[in-house]
Backbone as ProteinMPNN parsed JSONL, in Angstrom:
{"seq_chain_A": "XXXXXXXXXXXXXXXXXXXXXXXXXXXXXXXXXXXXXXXXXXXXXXXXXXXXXXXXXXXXXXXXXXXXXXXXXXXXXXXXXXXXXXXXXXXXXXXXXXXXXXXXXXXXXXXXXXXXXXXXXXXXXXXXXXXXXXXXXXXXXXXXXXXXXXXXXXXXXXXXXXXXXXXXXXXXXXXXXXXXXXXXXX", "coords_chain_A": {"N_chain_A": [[102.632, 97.976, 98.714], [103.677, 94.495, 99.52], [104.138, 91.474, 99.061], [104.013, 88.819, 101.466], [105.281, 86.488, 100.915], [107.27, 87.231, 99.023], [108.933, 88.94, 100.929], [112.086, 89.5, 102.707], [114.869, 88.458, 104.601], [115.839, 91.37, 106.639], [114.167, 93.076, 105.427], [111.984, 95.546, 106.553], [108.09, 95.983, 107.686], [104.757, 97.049, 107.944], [102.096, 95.652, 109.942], [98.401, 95.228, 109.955], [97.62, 95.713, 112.278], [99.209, 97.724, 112.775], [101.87, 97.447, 113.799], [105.115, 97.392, 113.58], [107.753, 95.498, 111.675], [110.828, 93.742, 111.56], [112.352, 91.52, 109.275], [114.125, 89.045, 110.557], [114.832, 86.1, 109.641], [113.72, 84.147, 106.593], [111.827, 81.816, 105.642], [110.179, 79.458, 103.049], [107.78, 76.931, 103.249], [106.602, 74.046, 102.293], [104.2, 71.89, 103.828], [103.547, 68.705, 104.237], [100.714, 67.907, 103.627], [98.64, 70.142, 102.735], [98.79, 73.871, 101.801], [101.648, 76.039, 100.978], [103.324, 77.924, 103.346], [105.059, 80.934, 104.53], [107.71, 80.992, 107.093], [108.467, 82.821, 109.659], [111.065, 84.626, 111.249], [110.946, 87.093, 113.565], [111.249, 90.336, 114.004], [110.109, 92.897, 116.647], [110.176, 95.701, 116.439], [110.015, 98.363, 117.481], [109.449, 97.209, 120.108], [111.526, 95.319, 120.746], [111.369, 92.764, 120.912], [111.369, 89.527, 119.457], [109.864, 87.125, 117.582], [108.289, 83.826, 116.296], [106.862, 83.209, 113.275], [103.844, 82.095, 111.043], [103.119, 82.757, 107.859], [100.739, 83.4, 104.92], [101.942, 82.896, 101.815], [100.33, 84.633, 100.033], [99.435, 86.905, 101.313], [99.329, 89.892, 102.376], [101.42, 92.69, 103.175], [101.551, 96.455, 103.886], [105.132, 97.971, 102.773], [107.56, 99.374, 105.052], [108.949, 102.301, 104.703], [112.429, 103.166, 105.197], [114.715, 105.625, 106.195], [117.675, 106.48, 106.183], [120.696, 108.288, 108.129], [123.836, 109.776, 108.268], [125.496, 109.236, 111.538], [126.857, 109.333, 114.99], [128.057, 107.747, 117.278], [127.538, 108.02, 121.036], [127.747, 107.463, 123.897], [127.057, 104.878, 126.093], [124.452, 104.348, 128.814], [122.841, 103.038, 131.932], [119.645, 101.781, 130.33], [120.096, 102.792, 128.022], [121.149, 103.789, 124.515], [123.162, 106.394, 122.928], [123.362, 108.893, 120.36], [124.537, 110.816, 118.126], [123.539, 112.957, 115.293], [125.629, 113.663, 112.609], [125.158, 115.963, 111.005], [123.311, 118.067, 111.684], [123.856, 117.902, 114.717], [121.544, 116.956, 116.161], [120.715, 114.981, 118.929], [120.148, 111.671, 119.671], [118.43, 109.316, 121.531], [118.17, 105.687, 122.419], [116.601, 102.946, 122.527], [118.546, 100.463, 124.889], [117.796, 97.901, 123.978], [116.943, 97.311, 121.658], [119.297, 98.133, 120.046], [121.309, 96.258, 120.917], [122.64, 93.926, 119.537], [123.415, 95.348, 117.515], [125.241, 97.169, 119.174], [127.373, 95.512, 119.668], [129.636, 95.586, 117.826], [130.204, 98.684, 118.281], [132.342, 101.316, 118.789], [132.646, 103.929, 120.944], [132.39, 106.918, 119.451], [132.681, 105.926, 116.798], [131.229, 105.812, 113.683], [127.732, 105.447, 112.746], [125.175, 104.156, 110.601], [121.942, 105.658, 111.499], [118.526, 104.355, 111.462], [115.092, 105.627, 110.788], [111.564, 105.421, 110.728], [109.486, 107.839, 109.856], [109.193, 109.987, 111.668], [110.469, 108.139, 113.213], [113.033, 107.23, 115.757], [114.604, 104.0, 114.795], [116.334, 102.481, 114.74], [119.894, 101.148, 114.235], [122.388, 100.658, 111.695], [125.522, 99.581, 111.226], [128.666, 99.09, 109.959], [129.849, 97.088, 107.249], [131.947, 95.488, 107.991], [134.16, 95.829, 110.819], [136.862, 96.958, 112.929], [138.36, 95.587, 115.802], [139.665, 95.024, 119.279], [141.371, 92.989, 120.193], [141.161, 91.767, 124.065], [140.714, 89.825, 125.636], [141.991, 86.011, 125.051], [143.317, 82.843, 125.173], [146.256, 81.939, 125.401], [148.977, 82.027, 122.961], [149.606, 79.464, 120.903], [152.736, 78.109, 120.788], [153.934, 77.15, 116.764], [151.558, 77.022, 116.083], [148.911, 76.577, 113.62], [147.432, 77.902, 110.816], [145.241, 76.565, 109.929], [144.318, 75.526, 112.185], [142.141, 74.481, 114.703], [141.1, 76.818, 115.998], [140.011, 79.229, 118.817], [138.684, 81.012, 121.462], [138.171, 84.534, 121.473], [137.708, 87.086, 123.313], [136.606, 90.217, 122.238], [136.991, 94.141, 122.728], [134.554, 95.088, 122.521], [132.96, 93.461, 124.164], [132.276, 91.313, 122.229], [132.465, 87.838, 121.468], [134.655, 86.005, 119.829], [135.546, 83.749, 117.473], [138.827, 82.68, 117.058], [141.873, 81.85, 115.022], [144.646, 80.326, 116.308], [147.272, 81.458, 116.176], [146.307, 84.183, 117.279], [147.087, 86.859, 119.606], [146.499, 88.399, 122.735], [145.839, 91.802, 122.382], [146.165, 92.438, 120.063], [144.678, 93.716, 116.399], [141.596, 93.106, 115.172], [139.617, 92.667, 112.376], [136.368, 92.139, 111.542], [134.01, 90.844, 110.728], [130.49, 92.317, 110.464], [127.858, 91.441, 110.058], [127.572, 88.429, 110.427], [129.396, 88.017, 112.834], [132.134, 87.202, 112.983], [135.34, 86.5, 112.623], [137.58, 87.973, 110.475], [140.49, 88.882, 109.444], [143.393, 89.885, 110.995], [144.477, 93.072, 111.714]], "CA_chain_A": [[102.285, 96.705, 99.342], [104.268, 93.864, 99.339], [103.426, 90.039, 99.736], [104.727, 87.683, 102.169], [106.247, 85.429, 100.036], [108.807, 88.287, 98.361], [109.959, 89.419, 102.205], [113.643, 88.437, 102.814], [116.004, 89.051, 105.78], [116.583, 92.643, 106.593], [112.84, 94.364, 105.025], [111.082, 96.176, 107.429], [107.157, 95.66, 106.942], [103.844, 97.241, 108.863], [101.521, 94.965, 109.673], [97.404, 95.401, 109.48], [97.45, 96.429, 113.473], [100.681, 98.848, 113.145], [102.981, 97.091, 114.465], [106.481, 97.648, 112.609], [108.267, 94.329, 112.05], [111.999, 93.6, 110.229], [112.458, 89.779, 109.013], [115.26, 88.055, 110.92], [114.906, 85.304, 109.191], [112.71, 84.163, 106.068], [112.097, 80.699, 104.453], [109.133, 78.921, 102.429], [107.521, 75.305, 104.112], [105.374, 73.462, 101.904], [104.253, 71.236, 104.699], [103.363, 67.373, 103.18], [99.429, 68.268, 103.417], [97.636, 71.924, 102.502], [99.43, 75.075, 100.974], [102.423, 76.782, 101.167], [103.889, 78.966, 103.9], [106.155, 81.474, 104.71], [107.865, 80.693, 108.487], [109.458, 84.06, 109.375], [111.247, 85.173, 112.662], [110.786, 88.658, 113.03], [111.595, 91.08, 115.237], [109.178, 94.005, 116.812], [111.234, 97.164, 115.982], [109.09, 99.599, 118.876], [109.481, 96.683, 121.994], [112.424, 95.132, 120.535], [110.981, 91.262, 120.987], [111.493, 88.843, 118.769], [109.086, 85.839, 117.438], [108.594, 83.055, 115.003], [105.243, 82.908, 112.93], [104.282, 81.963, 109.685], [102.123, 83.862, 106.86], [100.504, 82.89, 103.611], [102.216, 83.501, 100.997], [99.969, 85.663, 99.543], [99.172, 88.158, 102.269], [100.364, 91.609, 101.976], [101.799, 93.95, 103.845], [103.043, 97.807, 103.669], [106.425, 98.172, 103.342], [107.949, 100.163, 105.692], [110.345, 103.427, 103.881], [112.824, 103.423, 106.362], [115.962, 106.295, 105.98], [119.083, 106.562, 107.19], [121.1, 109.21, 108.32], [125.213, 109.598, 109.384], [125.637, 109.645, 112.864], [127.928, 109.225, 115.865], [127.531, 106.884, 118.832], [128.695, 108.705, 121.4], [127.955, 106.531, 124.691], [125.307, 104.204, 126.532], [124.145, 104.761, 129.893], [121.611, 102.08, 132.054], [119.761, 101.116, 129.648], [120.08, 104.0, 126.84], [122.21, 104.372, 124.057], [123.169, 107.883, 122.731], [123.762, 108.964, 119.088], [124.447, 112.474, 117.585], [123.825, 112.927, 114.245], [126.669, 114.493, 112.457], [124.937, 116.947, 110.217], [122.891, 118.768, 112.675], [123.916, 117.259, 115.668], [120.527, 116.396, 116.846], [121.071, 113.728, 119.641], [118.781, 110.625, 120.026], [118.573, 108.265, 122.573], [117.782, 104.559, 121.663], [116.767, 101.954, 123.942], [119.595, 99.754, 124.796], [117.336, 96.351, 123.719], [116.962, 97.809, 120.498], [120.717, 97.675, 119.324], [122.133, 95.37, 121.275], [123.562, 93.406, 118.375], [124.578, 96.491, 116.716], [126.522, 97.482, 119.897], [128.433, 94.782, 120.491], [130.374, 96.129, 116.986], [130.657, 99.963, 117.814], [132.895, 101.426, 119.885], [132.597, 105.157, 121.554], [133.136, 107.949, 118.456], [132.106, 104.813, 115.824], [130.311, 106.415, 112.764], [126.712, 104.516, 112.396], [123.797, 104.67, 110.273], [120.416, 105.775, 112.249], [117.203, 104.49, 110.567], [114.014, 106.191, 110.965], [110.769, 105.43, 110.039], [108.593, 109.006, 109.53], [110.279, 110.789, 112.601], [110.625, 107.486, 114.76], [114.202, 106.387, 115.066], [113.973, 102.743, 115.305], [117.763, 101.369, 114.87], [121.325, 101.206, 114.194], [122.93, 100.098, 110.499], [126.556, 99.176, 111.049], [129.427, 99.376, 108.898], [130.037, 95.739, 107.167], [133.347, 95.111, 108.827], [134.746, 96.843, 111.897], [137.928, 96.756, 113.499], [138.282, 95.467, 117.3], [141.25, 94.926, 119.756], [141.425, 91.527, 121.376], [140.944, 92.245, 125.402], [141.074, 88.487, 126.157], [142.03, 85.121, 124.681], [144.093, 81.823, 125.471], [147.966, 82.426, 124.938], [149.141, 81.663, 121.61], [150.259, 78.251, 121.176], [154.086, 78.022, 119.167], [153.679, 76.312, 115.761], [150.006, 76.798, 115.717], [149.093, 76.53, 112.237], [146.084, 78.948, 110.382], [143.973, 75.728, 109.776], [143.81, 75.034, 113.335], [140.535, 74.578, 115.111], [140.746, 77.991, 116.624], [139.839, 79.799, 120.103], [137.774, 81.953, 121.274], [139.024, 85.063, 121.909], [137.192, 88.438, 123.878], [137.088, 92.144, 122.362], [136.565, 95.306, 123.349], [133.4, 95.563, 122.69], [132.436, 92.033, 124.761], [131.769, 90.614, 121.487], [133.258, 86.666, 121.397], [134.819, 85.456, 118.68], [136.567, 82.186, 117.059], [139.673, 83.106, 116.192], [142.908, 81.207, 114.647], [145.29, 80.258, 118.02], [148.157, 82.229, 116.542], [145.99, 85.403, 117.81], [147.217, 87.226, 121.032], [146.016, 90.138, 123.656], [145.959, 93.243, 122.048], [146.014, 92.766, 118.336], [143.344, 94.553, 115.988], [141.412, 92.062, 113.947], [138.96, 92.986, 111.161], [135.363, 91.427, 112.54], [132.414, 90.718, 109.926], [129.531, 92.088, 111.763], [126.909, 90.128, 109.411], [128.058, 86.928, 111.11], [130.027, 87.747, 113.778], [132.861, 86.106, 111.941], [136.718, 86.773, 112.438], [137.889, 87.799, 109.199], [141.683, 88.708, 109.449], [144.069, 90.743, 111.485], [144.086, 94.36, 110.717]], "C_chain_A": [[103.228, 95.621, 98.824], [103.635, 92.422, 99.688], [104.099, 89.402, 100.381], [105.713, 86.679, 101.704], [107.43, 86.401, 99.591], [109.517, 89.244, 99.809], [110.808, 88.443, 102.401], [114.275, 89.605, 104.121], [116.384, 90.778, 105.526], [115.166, 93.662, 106.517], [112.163, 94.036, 106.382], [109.149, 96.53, 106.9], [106.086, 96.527, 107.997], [102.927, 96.336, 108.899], [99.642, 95.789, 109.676], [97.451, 96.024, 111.053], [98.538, 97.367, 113.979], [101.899, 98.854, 113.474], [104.239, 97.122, 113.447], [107.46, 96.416, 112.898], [109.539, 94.393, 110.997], [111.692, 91.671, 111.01], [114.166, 90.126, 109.217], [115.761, 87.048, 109.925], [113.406, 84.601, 107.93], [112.979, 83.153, 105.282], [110.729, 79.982, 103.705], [109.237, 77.429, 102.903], [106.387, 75.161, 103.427], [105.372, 72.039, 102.815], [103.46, 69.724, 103.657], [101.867, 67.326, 102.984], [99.332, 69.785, 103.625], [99.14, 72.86, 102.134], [100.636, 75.743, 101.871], [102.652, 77.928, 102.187], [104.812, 79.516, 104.276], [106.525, 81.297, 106.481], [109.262, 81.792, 108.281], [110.205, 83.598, 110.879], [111.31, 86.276, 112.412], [111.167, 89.482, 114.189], [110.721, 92.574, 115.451], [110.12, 94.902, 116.977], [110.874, 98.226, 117.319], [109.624, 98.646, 120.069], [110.816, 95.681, 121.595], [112.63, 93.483, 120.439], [111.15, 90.876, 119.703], [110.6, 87.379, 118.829], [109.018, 84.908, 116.316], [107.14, 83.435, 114.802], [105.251, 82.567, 112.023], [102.95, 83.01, 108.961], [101.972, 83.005, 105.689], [101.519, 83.561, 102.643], [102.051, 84.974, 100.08], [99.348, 86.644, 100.235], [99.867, 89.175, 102.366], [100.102, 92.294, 102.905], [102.359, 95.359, 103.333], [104.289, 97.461, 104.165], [106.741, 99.261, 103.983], [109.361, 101.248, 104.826], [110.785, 103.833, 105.147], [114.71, 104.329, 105.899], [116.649, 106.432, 106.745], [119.572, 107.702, 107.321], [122.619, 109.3, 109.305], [124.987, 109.926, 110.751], [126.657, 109.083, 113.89], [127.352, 108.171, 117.107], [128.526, 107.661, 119.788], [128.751, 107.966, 123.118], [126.784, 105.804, 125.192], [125.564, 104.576, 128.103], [122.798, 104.208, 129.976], [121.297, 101.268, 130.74], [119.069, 101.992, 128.233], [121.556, 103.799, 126.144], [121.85, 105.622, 123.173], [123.853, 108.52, 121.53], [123.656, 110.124, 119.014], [124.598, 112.251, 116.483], [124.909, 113.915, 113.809], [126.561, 115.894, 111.24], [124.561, 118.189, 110.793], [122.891, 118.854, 113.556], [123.428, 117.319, 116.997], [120.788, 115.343, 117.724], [119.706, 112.876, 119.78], [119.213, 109.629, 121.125], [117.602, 106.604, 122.013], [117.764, 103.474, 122.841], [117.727, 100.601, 123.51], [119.244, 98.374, 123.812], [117.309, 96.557, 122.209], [117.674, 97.879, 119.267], [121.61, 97.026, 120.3], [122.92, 94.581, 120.877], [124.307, 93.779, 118.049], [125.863, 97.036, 117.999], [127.926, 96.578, 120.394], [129.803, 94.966, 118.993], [130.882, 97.384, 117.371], [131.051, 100.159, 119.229], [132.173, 103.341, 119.983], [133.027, 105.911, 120.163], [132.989, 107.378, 117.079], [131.11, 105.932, 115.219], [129.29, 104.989, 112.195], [125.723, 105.168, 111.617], [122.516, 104.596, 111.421], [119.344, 105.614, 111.816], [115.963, 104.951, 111.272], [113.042, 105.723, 110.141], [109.926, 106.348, 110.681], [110.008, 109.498, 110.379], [110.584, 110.247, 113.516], [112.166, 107.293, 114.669], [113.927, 105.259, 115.827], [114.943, 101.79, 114.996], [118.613, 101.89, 114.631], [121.689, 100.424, 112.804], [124.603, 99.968, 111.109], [127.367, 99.126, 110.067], [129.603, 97.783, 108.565], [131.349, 95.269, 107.824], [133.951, 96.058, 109.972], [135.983, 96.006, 112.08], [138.126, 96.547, 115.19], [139.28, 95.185, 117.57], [140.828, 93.603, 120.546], [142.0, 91.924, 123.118], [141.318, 90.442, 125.795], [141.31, 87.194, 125.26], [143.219, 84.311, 125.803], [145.605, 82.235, 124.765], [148.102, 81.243, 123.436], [149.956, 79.781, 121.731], [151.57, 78.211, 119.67], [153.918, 76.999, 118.427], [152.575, 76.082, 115.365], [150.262, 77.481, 114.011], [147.678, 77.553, 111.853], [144.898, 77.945, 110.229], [143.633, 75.021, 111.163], [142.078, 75.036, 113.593], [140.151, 75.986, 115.385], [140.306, 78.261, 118.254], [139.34, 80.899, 120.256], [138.559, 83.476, 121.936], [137.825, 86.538, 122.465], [137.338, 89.877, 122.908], [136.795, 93.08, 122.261], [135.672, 95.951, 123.72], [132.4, 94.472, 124.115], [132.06, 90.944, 123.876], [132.987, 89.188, 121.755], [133.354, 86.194, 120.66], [135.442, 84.147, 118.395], [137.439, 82.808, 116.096], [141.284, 81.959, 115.442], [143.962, 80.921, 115.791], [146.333, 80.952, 117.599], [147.79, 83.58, 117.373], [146.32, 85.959, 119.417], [146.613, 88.612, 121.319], [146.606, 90.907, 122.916], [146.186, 93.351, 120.724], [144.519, 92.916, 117.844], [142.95, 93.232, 115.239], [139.941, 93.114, 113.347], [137.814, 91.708, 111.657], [134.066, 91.32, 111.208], [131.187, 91.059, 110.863], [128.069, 91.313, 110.979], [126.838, 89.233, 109.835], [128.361, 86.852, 111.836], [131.017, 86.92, 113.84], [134.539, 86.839, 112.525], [136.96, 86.974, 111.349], [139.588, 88.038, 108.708], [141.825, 89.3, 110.391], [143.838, 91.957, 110.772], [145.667, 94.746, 110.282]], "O_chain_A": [[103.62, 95.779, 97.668], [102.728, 92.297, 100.511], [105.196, 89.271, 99.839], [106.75, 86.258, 102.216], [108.568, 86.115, 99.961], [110.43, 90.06, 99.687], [110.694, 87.217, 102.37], [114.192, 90.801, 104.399], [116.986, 91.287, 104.58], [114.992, 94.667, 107.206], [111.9, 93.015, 107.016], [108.92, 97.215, 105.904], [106.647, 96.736, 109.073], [102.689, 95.946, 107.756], [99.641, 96.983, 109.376], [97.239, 97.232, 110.944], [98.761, 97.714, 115.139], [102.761, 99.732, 113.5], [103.959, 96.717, 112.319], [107.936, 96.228, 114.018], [109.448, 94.91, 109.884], [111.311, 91.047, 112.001], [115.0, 90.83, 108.647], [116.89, 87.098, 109.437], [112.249, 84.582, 108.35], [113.878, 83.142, 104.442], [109.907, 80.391, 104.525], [110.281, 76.782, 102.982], [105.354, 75.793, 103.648], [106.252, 71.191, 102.669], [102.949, 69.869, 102.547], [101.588, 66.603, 102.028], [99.859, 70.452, 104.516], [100.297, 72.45, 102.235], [100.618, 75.931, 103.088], [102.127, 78.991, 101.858], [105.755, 78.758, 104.501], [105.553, 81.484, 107.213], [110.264, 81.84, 107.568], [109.993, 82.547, 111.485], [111.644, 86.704, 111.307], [111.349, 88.994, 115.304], [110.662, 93.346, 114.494], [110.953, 94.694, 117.859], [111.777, 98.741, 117.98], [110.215, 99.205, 120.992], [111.128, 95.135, 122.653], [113.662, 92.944, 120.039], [111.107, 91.711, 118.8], [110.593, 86.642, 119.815], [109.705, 85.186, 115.334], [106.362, 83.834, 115.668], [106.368, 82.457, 111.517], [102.136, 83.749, 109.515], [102.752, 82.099, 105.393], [101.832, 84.744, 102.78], [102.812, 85.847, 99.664], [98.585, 87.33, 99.554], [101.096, 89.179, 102.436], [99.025, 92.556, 103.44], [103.328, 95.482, 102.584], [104.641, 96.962, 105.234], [106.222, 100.288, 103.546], [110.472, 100.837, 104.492], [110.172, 104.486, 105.992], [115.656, 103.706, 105.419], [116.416, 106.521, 107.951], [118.977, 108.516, 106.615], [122.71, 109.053, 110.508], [124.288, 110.891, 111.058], [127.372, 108.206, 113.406], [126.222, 108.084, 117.59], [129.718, 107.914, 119.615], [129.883, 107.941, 123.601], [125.649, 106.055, 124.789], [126.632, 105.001, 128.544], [121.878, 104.351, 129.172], [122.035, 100.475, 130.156], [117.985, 101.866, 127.663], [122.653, 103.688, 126.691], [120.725, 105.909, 122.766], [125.057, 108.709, 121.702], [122.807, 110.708, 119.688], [125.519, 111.504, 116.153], [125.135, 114.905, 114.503], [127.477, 116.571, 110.773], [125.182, 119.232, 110.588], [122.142, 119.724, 114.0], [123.909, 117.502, 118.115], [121.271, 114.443, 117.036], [118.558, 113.289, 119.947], [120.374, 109.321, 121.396], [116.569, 106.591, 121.344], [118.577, 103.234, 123.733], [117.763, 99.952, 122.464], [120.078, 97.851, 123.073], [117.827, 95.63, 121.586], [117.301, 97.795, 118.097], [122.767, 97.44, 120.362], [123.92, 94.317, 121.545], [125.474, 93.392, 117.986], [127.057, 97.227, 117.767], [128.931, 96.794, 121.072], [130.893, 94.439, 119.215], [132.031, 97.564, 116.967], [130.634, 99.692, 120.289], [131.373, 103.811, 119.174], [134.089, 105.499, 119.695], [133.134, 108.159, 116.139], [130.41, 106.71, 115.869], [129.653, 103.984, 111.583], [125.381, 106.343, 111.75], [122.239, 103.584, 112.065], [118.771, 106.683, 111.609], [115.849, 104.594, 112.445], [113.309, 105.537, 108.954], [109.511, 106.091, 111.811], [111.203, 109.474, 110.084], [110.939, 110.806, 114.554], [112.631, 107.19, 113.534], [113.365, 105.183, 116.92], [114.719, 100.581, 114.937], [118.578, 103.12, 114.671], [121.157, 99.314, 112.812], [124.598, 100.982, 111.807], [126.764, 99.109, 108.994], [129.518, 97.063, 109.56], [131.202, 94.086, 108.131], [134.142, 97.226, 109.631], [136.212, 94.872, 111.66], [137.995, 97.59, 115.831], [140.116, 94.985, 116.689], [139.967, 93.484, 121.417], [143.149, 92.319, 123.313], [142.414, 90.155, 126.275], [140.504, 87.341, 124.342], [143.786, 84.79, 126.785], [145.786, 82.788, 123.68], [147.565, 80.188, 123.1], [150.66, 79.258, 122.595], [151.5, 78.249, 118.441], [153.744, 75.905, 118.965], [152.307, 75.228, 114.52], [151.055, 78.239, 113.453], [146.952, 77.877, 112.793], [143.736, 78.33, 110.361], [142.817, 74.104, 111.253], [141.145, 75.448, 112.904], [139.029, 76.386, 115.074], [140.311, 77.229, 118.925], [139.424, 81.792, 119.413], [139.43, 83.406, 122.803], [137.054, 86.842, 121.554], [138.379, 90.52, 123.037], [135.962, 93.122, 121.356], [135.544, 96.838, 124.564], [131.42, 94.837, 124.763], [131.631, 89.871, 124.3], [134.136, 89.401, 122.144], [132.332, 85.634, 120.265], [135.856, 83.516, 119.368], [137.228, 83.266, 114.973], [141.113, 80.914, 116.07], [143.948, 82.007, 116.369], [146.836, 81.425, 118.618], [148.661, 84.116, 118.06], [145.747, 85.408, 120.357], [146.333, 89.555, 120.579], [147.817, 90.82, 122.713], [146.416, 94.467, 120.257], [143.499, 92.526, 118.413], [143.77, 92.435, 114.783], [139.462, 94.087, 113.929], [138.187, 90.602, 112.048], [133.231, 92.225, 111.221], [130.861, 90.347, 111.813], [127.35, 90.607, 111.686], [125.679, 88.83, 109.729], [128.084, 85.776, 112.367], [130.981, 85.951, 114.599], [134.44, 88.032, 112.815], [136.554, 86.007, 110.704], [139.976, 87.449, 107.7], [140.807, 89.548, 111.036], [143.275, 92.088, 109.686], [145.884, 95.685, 109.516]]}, "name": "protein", "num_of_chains": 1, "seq": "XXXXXXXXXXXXXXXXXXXXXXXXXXXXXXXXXXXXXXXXXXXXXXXXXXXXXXXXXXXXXXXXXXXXXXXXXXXXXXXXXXXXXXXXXXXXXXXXXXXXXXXXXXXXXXXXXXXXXXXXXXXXXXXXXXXXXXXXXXXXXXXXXXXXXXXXXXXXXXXXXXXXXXXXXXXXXXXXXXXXXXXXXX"}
C-alpha cells in the first residue's frame, strides 16, 4: 500500500474499485482554508482517458507491480498497434489510444519495453532518446546562429519539434522523448 501523498509521475496505482491508474502529473495544494491535498492528473491505463482529481494525502492505494519485457514494434493497423516480443515472440496487440505518445517516438523494427500488469499488457516504455529523420521543416536560413529562436520542424514519426533554423530535410536528430525536446543532431 502506498499513500497518496508519496505518488509521483510515472507510479502506476489500483484504486479501491479496480481501476488501474498511472500519475501524469502529481503536486501538493494546501488550499488557504482546510487540509492538504494531493491534485493529480492521471491517466486510466484499461480505457486510456485521462482526468484531473485530487486525494487526501493520506489515502492509500495498492501499488500496481508492473513488468517489463523486450520487445519489437512491428506495425499499427486502424486502430491497433502490434508488438512481438523478442524472447518468445509472442505477439500482442495494443490499442492505438493507449500508446499514442509512445508512438509518435518508435519507428517500424524500434526495440520497446512492454509493461504488464499480471498477464494484462497495458503499455509501451520507450528508450530515453531516439533518433528521427526530419521529413519537413522551413529551409535553413544562411548565418542562422544556434541561439536563434528556432523552427519547427516535422519527423518521421509525425512528431513536431522546435528545432535550431540551421536544421534541414533529411538530417537525423537525437529527440528526448521525456519532453519531446530536440536535443542535437545525430
Amino acid at each position: 500500500m502506498v499513500d497518496a501523498g508519496k505518488l509521483k509521475s510515472g507510479m502506476t496505482f489500483v484504486t479501491p474499485d479496480g481501476k488501474l491508474l498511472r500519475v501524469l502529473e502529481a503536486s501538493h495544494h494546501k488550499p488557504g482554508k482546510g487540509n492538504t491535498v494531493m491534485r493529480m492528473k492521471l491517466r486510466d491505463v484499461r480505457s486510456g482517458s485521462t482526468f484531473d482529481t485530487t486525494y487526501r494525502p493520506e489515502e492509500k492505494f495498492e501499488q500496481a507491480i508492473i513488468e517489463s519485457r523486450n520487445a519489437t514494434y512491428l506495425y499499427q493497423m486502424d486502430d491497433t498497434a502490434y508488438f512481438m516480443d523478442t524472447e518468445s515472440f509472442d505477439q500482442y496487440e495494443i490499442p492505438v489510444v493507449n500508446v499514442e505518445d509512445e508512438l509518435k517516438y518508435i519507428l517500424e523494427n524500434s526495440e520497446v519495453k512492454i509493461q504488464f500488469y499480471g498477464n494484462e499488457v497495458i503499455g509501451v516504455t520507450v528508450p530515453t532518446t531516439v533518433i528521427l529523420t526530419v521529413t519537413d521543416t522551413q529551409p535553413s536560413i544562411k548565418g542562422a546562429t544556434v541561439t536563434g529562436s528556432g523552427k519547427p520542424a516535422t519527423l518521421e514519426t509525425g512528431l513536431v519539434v522546435n528545432v535550431p533554423d540551421f536544421i534541414e530535410i533529411g538530417q537525423k536528430l537525437i529527440v528526448n522523448t521525456a519532453e519531446g525536446t530536440y536535443v542535437s543532431r545525430a
